[in-house]
mmCIF file of C-alpha atoms and ligand atoms in Angstrom:
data_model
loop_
_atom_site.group_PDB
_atom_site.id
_atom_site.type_symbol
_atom_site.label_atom_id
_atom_site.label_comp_id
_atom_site.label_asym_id
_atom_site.label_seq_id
_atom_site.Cartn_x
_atom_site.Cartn_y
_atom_site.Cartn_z
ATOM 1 C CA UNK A 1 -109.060 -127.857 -54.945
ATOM 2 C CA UNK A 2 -110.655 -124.770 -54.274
ATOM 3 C CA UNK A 3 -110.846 -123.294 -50.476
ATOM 4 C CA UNK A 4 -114.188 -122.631 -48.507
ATOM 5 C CA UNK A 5 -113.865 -120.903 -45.280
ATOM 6 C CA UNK A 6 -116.348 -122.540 -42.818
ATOM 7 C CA UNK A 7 -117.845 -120.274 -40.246
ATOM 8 C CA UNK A 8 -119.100 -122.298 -37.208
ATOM 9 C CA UNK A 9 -120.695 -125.957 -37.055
ATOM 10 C CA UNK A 10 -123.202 -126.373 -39.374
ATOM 11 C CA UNK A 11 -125.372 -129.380 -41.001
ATOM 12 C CA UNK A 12 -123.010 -132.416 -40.716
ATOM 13 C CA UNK A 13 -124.686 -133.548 -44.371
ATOM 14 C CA UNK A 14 -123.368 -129.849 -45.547
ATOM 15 C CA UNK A 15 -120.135 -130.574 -43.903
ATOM 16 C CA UNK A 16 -119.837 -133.423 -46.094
ATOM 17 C CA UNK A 17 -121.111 -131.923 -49.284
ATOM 18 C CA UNK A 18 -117.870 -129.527 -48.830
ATOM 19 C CA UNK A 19 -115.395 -131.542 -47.701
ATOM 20 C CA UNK A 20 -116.031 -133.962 -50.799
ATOM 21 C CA UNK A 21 -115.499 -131.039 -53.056
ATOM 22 C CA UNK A 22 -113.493 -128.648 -51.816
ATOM 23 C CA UNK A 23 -110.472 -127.663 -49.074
ATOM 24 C CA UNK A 24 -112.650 -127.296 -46.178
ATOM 25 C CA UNK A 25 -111.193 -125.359 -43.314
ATOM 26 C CA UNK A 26 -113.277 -124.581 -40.256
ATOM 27 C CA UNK A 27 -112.346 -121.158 -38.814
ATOM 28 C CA UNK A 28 -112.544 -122.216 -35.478
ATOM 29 C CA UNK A 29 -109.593 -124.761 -35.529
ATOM 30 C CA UNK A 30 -107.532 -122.438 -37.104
ATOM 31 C CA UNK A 31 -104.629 -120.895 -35.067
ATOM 32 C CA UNK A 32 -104.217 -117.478 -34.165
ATOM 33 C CA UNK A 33 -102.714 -115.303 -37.368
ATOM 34 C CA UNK A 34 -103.394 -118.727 -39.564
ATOM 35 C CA UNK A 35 -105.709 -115.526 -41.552
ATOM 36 C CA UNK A 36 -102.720 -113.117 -42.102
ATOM 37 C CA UNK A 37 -100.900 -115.885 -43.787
ATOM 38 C CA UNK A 38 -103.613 -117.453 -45.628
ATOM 39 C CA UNK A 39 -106.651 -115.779 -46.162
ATOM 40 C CA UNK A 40 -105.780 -114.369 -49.250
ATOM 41 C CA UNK A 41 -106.617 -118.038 -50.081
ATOM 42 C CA UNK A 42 -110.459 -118.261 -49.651
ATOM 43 C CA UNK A 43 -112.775 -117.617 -52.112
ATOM 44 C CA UNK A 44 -116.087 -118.513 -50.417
ATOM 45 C CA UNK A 45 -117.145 -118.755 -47.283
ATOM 46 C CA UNK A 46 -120.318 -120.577 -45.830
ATOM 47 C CA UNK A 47 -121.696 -119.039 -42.567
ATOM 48 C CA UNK A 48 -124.889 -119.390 -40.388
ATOM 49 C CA UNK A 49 -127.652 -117.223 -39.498
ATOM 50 C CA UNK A 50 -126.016 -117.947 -35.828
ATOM 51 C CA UNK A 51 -122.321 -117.123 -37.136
ATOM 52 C CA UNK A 52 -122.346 -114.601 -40.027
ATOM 53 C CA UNK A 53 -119.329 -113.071 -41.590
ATOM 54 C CA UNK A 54 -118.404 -109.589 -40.595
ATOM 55 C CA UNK A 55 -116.366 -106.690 -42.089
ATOM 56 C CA UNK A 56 -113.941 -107.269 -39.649
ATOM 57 C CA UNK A 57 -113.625 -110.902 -40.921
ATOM 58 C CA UNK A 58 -114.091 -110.153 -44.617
ATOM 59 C CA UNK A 59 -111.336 -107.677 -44.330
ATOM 60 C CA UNK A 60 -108.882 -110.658 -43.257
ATOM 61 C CA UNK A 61 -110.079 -112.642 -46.524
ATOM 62 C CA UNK A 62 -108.787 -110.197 -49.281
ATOM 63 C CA UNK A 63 -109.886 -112.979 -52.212
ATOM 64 C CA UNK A 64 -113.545 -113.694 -50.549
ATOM 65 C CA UNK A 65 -116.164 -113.823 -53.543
ATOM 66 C CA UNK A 66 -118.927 -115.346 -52.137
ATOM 67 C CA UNK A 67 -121.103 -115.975 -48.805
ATOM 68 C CA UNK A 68 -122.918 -118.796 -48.531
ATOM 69 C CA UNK A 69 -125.353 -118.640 -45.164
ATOM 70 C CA UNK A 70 -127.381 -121.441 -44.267
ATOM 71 C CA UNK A 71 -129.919 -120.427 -43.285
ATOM 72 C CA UNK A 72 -133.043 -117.639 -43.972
ATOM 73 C CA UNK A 73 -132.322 -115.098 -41.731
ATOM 74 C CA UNK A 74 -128.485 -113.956 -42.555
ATOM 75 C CA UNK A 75 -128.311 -110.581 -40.170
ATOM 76 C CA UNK A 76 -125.364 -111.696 -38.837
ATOM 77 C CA UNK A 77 -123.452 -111.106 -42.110
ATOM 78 C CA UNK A 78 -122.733 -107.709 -43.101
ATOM 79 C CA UNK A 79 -124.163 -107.398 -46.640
ATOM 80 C CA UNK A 80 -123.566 -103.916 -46.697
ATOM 81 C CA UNK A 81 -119.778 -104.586 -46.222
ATOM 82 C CA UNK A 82 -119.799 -107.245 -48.743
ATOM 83 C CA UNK A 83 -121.544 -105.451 -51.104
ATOM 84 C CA UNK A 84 -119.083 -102.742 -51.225
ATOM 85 C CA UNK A 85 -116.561 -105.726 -51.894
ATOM 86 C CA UNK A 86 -118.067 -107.031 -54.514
ATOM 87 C CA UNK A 87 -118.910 -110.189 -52.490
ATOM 88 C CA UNK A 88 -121.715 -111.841 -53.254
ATOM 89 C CA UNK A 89 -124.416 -113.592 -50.666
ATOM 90 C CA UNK A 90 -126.419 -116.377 -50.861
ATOM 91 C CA UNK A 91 -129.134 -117.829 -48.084
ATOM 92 C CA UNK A 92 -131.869 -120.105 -48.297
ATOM 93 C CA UNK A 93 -135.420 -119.277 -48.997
ATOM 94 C CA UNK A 94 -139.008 -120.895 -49.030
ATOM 95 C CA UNK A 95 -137.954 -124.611 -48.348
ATOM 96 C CA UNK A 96 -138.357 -123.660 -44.029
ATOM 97 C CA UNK A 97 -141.521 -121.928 -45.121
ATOM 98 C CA UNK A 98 -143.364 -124.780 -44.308
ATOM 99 C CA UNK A 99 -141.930 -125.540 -41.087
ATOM 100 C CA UNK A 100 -141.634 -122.220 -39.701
ATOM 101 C CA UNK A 101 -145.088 -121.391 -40.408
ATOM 102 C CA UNK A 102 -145.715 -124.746 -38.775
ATOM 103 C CA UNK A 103 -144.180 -123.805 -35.747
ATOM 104 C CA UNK A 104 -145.823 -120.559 -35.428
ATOM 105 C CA UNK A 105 -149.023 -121.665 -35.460
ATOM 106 C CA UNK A 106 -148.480 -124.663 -32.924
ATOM 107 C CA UNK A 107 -147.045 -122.363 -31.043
ATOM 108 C CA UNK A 108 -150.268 -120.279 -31.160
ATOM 109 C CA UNK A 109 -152.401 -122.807 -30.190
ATOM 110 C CA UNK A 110 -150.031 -124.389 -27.705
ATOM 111 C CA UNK A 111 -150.187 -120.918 -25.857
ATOM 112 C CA UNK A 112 -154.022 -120.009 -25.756
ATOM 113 C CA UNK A 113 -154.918 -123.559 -25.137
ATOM 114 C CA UNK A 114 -152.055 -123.956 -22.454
ATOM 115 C CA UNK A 115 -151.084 -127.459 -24.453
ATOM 116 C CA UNK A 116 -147.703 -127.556 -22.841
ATOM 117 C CA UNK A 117 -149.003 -126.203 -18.975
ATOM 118 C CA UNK A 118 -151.726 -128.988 -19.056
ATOM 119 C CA UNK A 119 -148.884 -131.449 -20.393
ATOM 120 C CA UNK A 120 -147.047 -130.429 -16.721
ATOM 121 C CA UNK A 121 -149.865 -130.128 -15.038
ATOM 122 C CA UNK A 122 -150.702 -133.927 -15.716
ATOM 123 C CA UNK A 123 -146.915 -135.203 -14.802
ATOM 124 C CA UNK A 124 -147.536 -133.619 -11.393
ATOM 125 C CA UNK A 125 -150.315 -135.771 -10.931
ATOM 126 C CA UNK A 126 -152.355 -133.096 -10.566
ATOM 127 C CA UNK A 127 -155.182 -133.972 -12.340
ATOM 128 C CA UNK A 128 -156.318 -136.598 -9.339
ATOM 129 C CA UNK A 129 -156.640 -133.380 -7.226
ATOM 130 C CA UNK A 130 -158.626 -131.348 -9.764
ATOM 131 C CA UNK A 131 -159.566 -130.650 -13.506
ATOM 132 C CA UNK A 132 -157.183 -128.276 -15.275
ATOM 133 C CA UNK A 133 -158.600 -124.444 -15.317
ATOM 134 C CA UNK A 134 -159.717 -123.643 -18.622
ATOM 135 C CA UNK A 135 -158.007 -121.512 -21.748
ATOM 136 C CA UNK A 136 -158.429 -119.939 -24.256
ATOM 137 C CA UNK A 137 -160.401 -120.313 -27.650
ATOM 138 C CA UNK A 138 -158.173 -120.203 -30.872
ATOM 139 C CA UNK A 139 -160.476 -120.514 -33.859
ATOM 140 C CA UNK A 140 -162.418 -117.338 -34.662
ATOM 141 C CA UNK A 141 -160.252 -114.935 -32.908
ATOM 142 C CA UNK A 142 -158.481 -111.962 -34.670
ATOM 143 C CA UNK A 143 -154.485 -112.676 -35.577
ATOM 144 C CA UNK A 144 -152.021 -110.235 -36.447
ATOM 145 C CA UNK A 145 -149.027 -110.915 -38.569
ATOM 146 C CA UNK A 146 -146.234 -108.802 -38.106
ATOM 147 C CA UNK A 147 -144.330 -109.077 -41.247
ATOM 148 C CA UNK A 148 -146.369 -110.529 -44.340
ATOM 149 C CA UNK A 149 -143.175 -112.287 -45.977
ATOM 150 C CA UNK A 150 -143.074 -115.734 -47.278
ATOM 151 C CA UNK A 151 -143.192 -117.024 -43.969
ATOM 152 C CA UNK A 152 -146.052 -114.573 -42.723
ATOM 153 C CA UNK A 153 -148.101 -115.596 -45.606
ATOM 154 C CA UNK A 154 -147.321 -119.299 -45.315
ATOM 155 C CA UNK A 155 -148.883 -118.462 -41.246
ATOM 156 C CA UNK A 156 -151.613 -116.788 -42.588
ATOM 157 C CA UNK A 157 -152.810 -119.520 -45.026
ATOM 158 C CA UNK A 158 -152.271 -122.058 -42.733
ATOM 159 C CA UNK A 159 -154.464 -120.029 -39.946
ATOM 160 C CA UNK A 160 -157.124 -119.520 -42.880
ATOM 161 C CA UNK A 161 -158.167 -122.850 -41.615
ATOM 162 C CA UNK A 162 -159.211 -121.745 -38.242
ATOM 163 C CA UNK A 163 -161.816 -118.971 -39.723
ATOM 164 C CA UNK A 164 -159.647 -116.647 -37.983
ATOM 165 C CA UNK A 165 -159.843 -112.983 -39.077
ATOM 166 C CA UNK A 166 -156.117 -111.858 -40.178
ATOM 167 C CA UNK A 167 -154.418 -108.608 -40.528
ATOM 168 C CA UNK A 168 -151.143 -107.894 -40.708
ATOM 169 C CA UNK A 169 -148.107 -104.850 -40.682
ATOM 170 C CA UNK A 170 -145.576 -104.262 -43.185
ATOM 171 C CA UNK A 171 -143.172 -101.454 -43.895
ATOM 172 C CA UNK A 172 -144.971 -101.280 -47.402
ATOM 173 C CA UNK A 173 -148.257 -102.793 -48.317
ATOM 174 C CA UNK A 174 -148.237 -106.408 -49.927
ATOM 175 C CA UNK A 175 -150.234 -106.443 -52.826
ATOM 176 C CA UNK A 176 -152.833 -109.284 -53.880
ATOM 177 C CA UNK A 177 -153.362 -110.934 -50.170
ATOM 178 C CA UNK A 178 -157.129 -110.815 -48.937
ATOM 179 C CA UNK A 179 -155.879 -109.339 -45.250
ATOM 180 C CA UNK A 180 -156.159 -105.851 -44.011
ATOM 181 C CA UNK A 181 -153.001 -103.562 -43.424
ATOM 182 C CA UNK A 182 -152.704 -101.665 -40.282
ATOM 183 C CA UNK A 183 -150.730 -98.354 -40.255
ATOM 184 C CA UNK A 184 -148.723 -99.490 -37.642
ATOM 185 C CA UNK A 185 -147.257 -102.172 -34.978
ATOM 186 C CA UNK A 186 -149.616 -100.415 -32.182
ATOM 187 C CA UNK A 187 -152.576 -100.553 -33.951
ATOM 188 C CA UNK A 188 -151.666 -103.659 -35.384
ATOM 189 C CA UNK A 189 -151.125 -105.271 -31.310
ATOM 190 C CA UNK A 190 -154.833 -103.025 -30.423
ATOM 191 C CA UNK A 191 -156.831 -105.159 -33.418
ATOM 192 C CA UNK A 192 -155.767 -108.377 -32.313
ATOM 193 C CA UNK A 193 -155.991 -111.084 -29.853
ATOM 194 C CA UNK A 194 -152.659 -112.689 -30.972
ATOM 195 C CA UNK A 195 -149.544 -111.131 -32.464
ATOM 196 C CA UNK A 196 -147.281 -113.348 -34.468
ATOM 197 C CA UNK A 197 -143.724 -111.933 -35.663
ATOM 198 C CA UNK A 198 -142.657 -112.841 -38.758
ATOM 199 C CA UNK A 199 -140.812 -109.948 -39.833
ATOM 200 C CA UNK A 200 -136.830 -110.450 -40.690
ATOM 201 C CA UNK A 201 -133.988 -109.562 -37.737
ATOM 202 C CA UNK A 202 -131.381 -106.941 -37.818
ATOM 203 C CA UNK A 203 -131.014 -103.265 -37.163
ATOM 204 C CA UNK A 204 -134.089 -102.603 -39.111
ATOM 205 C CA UNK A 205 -136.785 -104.436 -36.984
ATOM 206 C CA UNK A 206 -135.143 -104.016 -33.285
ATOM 207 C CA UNK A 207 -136.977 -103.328 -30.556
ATOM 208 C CA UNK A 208 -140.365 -103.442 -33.424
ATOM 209 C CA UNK A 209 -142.457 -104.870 -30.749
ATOM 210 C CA UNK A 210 -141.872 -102.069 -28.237
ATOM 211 C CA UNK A 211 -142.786 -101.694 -24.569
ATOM 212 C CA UNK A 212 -145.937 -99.381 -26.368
ATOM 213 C CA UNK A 213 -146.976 -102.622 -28.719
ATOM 214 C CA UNK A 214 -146.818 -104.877 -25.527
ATOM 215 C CA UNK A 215 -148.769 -102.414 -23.956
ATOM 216 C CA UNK A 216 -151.441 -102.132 -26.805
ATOM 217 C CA UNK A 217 -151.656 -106.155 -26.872
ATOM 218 C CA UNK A 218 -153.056 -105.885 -23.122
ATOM 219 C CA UNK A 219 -153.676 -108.401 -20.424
ATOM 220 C CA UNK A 220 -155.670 -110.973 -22.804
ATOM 221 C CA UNK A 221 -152.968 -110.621 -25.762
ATOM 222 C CA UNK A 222 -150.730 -113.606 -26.760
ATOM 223 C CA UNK A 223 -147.386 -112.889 -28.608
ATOM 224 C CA UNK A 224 -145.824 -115.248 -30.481
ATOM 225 C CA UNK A 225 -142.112 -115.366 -32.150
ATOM 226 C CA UNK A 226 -140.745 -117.157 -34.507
ATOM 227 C CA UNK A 227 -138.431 -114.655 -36.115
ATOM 228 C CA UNK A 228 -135.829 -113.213 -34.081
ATOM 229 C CA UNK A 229 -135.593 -112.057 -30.440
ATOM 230 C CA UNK A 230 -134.055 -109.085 -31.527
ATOM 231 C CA UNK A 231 -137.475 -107.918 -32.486
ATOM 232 C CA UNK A 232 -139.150 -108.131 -29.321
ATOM 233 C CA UNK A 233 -138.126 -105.719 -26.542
ATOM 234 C CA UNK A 234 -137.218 -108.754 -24.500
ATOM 235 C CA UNK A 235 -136.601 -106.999 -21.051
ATOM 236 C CA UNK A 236 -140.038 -105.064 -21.786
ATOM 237 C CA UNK A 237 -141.951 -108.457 -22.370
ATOM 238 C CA UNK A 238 -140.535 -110.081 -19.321
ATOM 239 C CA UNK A 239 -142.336 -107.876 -17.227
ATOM 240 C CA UNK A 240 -145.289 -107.782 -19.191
ATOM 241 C CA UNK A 241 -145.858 -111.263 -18.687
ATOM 242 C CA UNK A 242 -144.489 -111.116 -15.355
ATOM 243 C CA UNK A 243 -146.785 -108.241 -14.360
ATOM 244 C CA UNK A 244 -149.938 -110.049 -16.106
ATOM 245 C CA UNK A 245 -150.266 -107.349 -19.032
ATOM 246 C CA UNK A 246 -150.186 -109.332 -21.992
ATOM 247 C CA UNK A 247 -152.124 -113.140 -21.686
ATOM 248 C CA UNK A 248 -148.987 -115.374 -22.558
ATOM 249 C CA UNK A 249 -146.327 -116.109 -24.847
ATOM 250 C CA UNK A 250 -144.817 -118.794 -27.553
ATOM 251 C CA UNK A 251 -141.214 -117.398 -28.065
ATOM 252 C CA UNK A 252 -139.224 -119.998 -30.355
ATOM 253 C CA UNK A 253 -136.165 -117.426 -30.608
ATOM 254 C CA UNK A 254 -134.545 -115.100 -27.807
ATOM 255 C CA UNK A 255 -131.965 -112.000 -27.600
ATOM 256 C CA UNK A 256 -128.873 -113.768 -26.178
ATOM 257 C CA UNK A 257 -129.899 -117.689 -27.486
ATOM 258 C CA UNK A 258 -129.379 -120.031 -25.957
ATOM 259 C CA UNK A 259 -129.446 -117.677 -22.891
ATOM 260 C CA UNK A 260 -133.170 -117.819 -21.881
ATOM 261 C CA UNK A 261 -134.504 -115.316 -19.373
ATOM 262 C CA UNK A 262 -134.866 -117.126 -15.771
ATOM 263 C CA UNK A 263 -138.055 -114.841 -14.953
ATOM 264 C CA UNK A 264 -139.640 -116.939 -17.731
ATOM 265 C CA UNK A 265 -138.823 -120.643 -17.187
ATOM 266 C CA UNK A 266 -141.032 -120.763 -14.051
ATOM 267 C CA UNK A 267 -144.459 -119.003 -15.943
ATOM 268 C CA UNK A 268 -147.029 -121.400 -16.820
ATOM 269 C CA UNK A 269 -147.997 -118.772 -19.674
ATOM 270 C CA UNK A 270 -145.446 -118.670 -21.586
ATOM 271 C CA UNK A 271 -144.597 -121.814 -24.053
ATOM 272 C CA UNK A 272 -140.329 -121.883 -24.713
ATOM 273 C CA UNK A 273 -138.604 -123.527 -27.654
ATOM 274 C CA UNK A 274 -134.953 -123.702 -28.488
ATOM 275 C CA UNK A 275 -134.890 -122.090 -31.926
ATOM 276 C CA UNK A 276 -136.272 -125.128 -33.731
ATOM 277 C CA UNK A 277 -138.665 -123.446 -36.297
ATOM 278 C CA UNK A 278 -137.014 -124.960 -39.114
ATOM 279 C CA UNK A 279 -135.585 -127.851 -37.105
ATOM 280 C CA UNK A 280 -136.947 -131.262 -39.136
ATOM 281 C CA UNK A 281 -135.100 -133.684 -40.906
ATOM 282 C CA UNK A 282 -136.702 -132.670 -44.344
ATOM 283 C CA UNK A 283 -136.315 -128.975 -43.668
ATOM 284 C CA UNK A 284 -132.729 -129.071 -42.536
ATOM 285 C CA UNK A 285 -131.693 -131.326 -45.671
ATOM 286 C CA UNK A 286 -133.573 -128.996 -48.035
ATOM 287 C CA UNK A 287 -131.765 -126.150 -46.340
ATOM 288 C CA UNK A 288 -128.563 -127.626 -46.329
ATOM 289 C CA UNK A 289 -128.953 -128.930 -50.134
ATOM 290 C CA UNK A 290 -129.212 -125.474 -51.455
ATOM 291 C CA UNK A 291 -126.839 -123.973 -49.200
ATOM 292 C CA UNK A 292 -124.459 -126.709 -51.018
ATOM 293 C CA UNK A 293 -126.189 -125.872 -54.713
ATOM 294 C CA UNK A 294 -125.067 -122.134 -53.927
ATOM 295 C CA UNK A 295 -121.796 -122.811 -53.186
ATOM 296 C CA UNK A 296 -121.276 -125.030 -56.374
ATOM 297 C CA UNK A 297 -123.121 -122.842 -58.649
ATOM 298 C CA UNK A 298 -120.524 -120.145 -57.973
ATOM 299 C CA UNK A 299 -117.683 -121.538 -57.900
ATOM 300 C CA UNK A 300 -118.566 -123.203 -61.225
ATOM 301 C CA UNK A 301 -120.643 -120.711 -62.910
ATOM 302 C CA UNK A 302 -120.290 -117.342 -60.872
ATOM 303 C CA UNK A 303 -123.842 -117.367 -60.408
ATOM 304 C CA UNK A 304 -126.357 -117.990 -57.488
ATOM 305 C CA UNK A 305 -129.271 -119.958 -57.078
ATOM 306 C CA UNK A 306 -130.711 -117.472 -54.017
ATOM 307 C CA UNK A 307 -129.032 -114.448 -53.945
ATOM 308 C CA UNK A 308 -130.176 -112.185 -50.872
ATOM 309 C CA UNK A 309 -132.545 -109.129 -52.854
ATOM 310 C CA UNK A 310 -129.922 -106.486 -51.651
ATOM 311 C CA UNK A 311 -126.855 -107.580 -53.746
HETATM 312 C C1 8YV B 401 -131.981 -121.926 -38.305
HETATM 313 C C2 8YV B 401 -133.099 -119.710 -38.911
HETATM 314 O O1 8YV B 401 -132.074 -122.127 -36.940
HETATM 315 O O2 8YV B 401 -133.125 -119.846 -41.263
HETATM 316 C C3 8YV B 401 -133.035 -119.140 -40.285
HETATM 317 O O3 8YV B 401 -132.888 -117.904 -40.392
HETATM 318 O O4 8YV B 401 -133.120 -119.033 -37.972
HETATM 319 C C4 8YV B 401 -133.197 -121.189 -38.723
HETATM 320 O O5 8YV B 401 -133.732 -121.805 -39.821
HETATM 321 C C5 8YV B 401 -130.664 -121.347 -38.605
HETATM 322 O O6 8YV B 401 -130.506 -121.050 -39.928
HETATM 323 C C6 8YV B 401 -129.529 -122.265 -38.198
HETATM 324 O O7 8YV B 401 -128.381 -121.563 -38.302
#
């Protein structure tokens, strides 16, 4: 039976998957220098966007051919490092489209129309005192996407639906989408009445939505984030929305998850979720179902279903 490396808890109906087929060894039970001895044995690994491999790791694992990382996002593996192995890394695409894009948008409307502050507002029993101040109006209103990926387009057809006028910010221009590109994140955050990041994490989008971006969102701006916290200059929008200079906030991911700032948990404008834009029964199967179809594809053919575009 072959042996898979598993980094971190993941999907208990993936956990079964593996352990049916192969040697299953979870990295945290193992004991101190267990990899000196016997990593040479692993051929595959499967990781999570929370708990990615390393070099540092993947130099411990001589034999590693593949990464399997459940999950879209997979920053937290090196990819560089593994492609200089000759490692090859999987992750799983399009079937969290849906719910992502879901998630951004209720998140969006949760924010402007202060869903989840009138939801608190009623369980104080303040309503008997008073009629809850009004918000804001979503449909019509100018959205900017930050990152016109699969998600960012699944967001933008979805918001198609509430006539609302789209444009969005890209490294490089997406071709055959009816939206307008904007030069820039600024100019992006000027246009707009809501920014929505859907860009990818790592080195090459932190700290995208800058102090400067905040800034050019101004005091009747709503953010919402349903990528990464990484991309948000998370000390920068704390005291925006502290200080009143951008309108509110739906944040679904953080910097140090699950490590929430405490500035935030007491402000009625922001709207906080616990990294659950993919988190449904139907989404997580899907996920963990080709996660699983990676993993046997290699090992039997050598071949993956999803390969990441840089390998
Ligand atoms: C999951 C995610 O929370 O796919 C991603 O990149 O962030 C989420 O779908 C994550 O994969 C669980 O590890």
């Amino acid at each position: 039976m072959d042996r898979v490396l598993q980094i971190g808890p993941l999907l208990p109906s993936l956990e079964r998957d593996m352990r049916e087929h192969y040697d299953v060894v979870l990295l945290d039970d193992v004991p101190d220098g267990y990899l000196d001895e016997h990593g040479a044995e692993f051929a595959a690994a499967v990781a999570s966007s929370r708990i990615g491999v390393d070099r540092a790791l993947m130099d411990r694992l001589p034999s590693l051919r593949v990464i399997v990382n459940f999950g879209v996002g997979y920053e937290t593996t090196d990819v560089e490092a593994a492609k200089e192995r000759g490692i090859a890394v999987a992750n799983t695409p399009d079937v969290l489209n849906d719910c992502v894009a879901d998630t951004a948008v209720g998140g969006l409307i949760d924010v402007m129309r202060r869903f989840s502050a009138a939801d608190r507002f009623v369980r104080r029993g303040d309503w008997t005192r008073g009629p809850f101040p009004l918000a804001t109006k979503v449909s019509g209103k100018r959205v900017g996407i930050l990152g016109l990926g699969r998600i960012g387009r699944a967001i933008a057809r979805r918001l198609e639906g509430f006539d609302v006028e789209i444009a969005y910010h890209s490294r490089s221009r997406v071709e055959g989408v009816p939206y307008a590109r904007m030069e820039t994140p600024e100019k992006l955050a000027a246009w707009c009445d809501a920014l929505i990041v859907a860009t990818s994490g790592g080195a090459g989008t932190r700290g995208l939505v800058s102090a400067a971006v905040l800034e050019a969102l101004g005091p009747d701006g709503y953010l919402v984030n349903i990528s990464r916290g990484s991309v948000v200059d998370e000390p920068a929008l704390v005291a925006a929305l502290t200080g009143g200079r951008i309108a509110g906030a739906a944040l679904d991911v953080f910097a140090h998850e699950p490590d929430v700032p405490a500035e935030l948990l007491t402000l009625d404008s922001v709207v906080l979720l616990p990294h659950i834009g993919s988190a449904t029964h139907e989404t997580r199967r899907a996920m963990g179902d080709l996660a699983f179809r990676n993993l046997r594809n290699f090992m039997e053919k050598g071949t993956l279903i999803t390969p990441v575009p840089e390998i």
